[in-house]
Coordinates of C-alpha atoms in Angstrom, one line a residue:
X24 CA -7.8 4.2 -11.7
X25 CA -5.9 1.1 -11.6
X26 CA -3.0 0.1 -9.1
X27 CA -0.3 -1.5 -10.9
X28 CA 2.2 -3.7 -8.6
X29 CA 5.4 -3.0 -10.6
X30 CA 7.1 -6.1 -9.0
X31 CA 5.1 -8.5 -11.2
X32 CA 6.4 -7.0 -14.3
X33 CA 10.0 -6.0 -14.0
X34 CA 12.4 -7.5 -15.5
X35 CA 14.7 -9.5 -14.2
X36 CA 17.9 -7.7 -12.5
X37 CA 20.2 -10.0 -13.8
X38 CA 19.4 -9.0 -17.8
X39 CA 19.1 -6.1 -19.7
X40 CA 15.1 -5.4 -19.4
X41 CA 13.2 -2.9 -17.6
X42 CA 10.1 -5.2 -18.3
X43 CA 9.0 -8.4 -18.4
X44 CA 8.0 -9.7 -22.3
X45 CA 4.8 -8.7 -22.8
X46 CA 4.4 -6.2 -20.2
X47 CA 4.5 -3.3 -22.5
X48 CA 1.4 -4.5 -24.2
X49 CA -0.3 -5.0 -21.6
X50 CA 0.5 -1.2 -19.4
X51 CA -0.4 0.4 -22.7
X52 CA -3.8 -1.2 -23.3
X53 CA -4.5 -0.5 -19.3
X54 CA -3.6 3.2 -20.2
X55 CA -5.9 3.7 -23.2
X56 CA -8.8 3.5 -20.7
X57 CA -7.3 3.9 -17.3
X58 CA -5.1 6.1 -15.2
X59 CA -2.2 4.0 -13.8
X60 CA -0.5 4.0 -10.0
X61 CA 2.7 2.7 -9.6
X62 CA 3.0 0.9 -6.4
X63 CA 6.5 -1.2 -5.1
X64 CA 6.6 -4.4 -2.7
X65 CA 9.9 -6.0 -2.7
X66 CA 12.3 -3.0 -4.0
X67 CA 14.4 -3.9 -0.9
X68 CA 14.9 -0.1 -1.0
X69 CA 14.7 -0.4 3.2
X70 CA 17.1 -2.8 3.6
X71 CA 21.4 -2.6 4.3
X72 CA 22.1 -3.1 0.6
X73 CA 23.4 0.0 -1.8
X74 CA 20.1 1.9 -2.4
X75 CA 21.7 2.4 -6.3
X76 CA 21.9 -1.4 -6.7
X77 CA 18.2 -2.2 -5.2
X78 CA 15.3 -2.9 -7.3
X79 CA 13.4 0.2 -6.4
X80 CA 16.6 2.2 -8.3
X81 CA 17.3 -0.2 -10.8
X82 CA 13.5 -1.0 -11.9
X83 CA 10.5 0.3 -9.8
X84 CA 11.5 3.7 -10.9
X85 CA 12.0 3.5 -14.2
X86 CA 8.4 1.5 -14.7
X87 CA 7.0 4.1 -12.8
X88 CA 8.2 6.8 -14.9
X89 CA 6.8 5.1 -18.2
X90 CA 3.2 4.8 -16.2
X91 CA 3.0 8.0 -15.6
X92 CA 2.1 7.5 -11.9
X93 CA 0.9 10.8 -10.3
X94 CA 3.2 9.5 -7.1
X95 CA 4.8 5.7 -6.0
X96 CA 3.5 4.3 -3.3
X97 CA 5.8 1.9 -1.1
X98 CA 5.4 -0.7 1.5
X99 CA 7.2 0.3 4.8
X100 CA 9.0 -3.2 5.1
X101 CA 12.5 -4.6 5.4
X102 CA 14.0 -6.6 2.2
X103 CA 17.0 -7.3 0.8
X104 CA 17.7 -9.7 -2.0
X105 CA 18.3 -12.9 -0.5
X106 CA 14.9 -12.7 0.7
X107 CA 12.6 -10.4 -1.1
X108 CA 9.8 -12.4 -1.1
X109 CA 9.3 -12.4 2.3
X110 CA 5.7 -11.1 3.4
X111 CA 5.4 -7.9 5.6
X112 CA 8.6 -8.0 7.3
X113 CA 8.3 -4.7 9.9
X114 CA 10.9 -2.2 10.4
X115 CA 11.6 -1.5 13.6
X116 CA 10.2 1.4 15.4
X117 CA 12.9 3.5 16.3
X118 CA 14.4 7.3 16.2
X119 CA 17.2 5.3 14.7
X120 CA 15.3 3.4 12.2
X121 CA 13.7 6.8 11.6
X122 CA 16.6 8.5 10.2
X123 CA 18.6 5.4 8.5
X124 CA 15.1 5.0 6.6
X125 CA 14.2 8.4 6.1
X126 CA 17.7 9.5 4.7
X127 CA 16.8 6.6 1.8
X128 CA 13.6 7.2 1.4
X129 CA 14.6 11.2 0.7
X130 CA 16.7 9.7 -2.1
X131 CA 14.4 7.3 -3.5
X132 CA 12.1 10.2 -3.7
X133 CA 14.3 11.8 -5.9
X134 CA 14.8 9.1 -7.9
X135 CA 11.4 8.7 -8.6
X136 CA 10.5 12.8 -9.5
X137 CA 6.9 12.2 -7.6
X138 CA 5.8 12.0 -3.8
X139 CA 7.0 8.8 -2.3
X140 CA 3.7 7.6 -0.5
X141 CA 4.8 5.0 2.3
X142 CA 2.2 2.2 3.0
X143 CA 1.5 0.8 7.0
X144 CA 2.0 -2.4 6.9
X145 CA 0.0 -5.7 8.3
X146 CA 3.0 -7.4 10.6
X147 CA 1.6 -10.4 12.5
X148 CA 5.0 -10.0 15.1
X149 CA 6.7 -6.6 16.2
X150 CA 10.6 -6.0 15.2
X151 CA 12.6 -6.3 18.8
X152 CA 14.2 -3.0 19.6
X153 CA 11.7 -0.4 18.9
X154 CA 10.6 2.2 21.2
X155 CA 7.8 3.6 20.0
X156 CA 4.7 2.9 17.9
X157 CA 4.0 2.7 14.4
X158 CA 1.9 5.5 14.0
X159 CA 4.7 7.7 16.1
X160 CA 7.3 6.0 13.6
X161 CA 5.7 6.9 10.4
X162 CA 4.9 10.3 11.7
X163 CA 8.3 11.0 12.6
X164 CA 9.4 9.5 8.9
X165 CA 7.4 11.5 6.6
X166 CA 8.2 14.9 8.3
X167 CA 12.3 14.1 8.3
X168 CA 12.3 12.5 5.1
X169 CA 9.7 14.7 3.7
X170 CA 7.6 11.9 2.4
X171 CA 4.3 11.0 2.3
X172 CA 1.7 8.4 3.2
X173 CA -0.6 5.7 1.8
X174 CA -3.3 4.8 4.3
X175 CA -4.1 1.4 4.6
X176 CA -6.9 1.3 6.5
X177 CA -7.4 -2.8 6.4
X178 CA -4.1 -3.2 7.6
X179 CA -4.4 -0.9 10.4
X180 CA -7.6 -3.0 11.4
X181 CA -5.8 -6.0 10.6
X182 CA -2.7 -4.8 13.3
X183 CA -5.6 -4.2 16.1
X184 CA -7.1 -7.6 16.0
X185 CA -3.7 -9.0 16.3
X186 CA -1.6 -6.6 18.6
X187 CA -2.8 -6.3 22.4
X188 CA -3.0 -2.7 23.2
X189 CA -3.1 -1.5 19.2
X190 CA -5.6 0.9 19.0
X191 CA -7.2 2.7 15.7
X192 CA -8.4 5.5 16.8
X193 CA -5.0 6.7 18.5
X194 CA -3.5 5.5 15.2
X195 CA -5.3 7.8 13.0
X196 CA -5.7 10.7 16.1
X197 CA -1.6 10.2 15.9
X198 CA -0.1 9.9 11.9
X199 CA -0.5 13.5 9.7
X200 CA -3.2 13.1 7.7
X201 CA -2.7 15.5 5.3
X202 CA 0.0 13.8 4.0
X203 CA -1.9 10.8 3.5
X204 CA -2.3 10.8 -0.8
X205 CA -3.4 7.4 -1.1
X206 CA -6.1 5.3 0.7
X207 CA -6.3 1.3 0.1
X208 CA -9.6 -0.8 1.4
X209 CA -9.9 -4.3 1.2
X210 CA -10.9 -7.5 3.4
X211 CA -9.1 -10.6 5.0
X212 CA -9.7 -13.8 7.0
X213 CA -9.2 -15.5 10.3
X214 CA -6.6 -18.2 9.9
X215 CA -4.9 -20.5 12.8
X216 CA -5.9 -18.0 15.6
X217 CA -4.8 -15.0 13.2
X218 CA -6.6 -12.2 10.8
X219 CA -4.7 -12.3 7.8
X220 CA -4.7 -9.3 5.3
X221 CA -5.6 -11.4 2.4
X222 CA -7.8 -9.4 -0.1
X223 CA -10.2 -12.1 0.0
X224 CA -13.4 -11.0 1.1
X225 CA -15.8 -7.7 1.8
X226 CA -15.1 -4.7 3.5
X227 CA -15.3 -5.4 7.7
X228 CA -17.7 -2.5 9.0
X229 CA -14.7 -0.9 11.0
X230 CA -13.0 -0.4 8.2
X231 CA -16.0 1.9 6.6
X232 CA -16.1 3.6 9.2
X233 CA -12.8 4.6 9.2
X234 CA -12.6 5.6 5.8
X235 CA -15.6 7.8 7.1
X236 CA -13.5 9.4 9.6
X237 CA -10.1 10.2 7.5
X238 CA -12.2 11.3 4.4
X239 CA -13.5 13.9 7.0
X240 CA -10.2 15.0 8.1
X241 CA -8.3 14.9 4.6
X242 CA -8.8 14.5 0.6
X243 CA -6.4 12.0 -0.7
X244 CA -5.7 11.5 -4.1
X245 CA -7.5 8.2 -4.6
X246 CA -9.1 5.3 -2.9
X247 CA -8.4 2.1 -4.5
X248 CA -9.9 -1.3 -3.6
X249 CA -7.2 -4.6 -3.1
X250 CA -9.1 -7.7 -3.9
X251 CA -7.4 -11.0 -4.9
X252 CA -7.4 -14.9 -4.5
X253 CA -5.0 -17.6 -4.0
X254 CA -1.8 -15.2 -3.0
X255 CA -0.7 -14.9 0.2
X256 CA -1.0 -18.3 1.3
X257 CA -2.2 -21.9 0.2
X258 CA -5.1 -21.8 2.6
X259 CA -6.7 -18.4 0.8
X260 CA -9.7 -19.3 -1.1
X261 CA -9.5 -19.7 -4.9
X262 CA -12.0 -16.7 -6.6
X263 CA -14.7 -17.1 -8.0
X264 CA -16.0 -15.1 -10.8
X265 CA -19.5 -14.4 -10.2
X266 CA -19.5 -13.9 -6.3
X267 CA -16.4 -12.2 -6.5
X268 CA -17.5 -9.8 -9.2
X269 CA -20.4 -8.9 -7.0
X270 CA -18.6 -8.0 -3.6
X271 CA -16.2 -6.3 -5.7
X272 CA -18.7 -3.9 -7.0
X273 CA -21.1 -3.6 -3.6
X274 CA -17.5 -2.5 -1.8
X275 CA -16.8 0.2 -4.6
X276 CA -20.0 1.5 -5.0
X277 CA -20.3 1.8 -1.2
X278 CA -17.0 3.5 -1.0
X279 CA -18.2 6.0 -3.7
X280 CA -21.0 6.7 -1.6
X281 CA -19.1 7.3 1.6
X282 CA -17.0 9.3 -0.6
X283 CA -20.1 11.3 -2.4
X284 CA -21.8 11.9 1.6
X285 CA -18.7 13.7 2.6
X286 CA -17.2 15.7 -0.5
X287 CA -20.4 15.7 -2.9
X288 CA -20.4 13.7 -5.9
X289 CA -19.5 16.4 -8.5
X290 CA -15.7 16.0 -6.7
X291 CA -15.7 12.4 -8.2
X292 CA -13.3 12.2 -10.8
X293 CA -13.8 9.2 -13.5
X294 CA -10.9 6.9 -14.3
X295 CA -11.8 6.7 -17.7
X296 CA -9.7 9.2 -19.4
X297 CA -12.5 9.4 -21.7

């Protein structure tokens, strides 16, 4: 499988194109070999703005539909279009919150005609006004909005290194893991007294041994590694090729094997649709 980040190939809103030039070519080579996952960033569908006029509506669902994505999965963060590139922006945790974003994402989910999978965030400061945590807040989400969950697990390490009091274990003792369809891995760096979720390094050791403990306690639909350079911020590292190859494919063959050690290989489906 292959995680395909539909921002980076829309089209613009402001013409007639669902895709960017080129992007065609490109999603139907991927899909010769691979099964595709459709997965949204900046849809500003959790904003104030008309849900119809967003991104998300307008583009993310119509890309998803022509990748055939099994389900969407959807960063829980604020956007709207004056500032949509803004990085992990949180929502604030409140019954409010809960029911202003739940009654959109129930939409959105229609829109889309597959589970709406909503991914935990790294935030490096909490939105004022909340009044409980984020494990209680997406809990309370999926079951009014009767949406599902992508479990970061990086990010949820990521959030304890950086939040006082944050801890993992009541996070994943708290969210409902059986609606969890989607697990992401992935490694960051310290930077200026913060851990940044970067994608730019190996798997911490807490974070396998998370993936241990939800594989235990539920089957998503796929694990998929996040790996990248120079993205987030000037000061990530620039990749290199060979290194960078090799990490990549220690941290997937380990994850098969945590996988393997606690469903049996046999359940291991190949992404090659051949």
């Amino acid at each position: 499988m292959l995680e395909i980040l539909v921002d980076t190939i829309m089209g613009p809103l402001d013409s007639p194109y669902i895709l960017l030039p080129g992007a065609e070519t490109f999603i139907n080579k991927l899909a010769q070999n691979y099964r595709l996952l459709a997965h949204s960033n900046y849809g500003c569908e959790f904003g104030f703005e008309d849900l119809e006029n967003t991104p998300a509506v307008r583009r993310h669902v119509p890309i998803t539909k022509m990748l055939n994505s099994p389900w969407i999965a959807d960063h829980c963060f604020y956007g709207d279009s004056s500032w949509v590139d803004i990085w992990s922006s949180p929502l604030q945790f409140s019954m409010a919150e809960v029911r202003r974003v739940g009654d959109r994402a129930r939409r959105l989910q229609d829109h889309y005609g597959v589970p709406l999978a909503h991914e935990n965030a790294a935030y490096y400061v909490r939105c004022p006004g909340g009044d409980m945590n984020e494990a209680a807040f997406l809990t309370e989400l999926v079951n009014y909005a009767g949406t599902h969950l992508l479990l970061d697990l990086h990010n949820i390490y990521t959030n304890s290194l950086n939040h006082s009091g944050f801890n993992v274990w009541d996070y994943i003792n708290t969210i409902p893991l059986e609606r969890v369809v989607e697990i992401h891995l992935a490694g960051g760096s310290w930077h200026d007294g913060l851990y940044h979720d970067w994608h730019d390094s190996s798997i911490p050791e807490p974070v396998w041994e998370l993936l241990q403990a939800v594989l235990e306690r539920c089957r998503p639909g796929a694990v998929i590694l996040e790996f990248q350079g120079r993205a987030h911020h000037p000061d990530t590292r620039v990749m290199d090729a060979a290194n960078d190859t090799e990490i990549i494919q220690r941290d997937i063959e380990k994850a098969q094997g945590i996988w393997d050690r606690v469903y049996g290989r046999q359940s291991r489906l190949s992404g090659r649709l051949s």
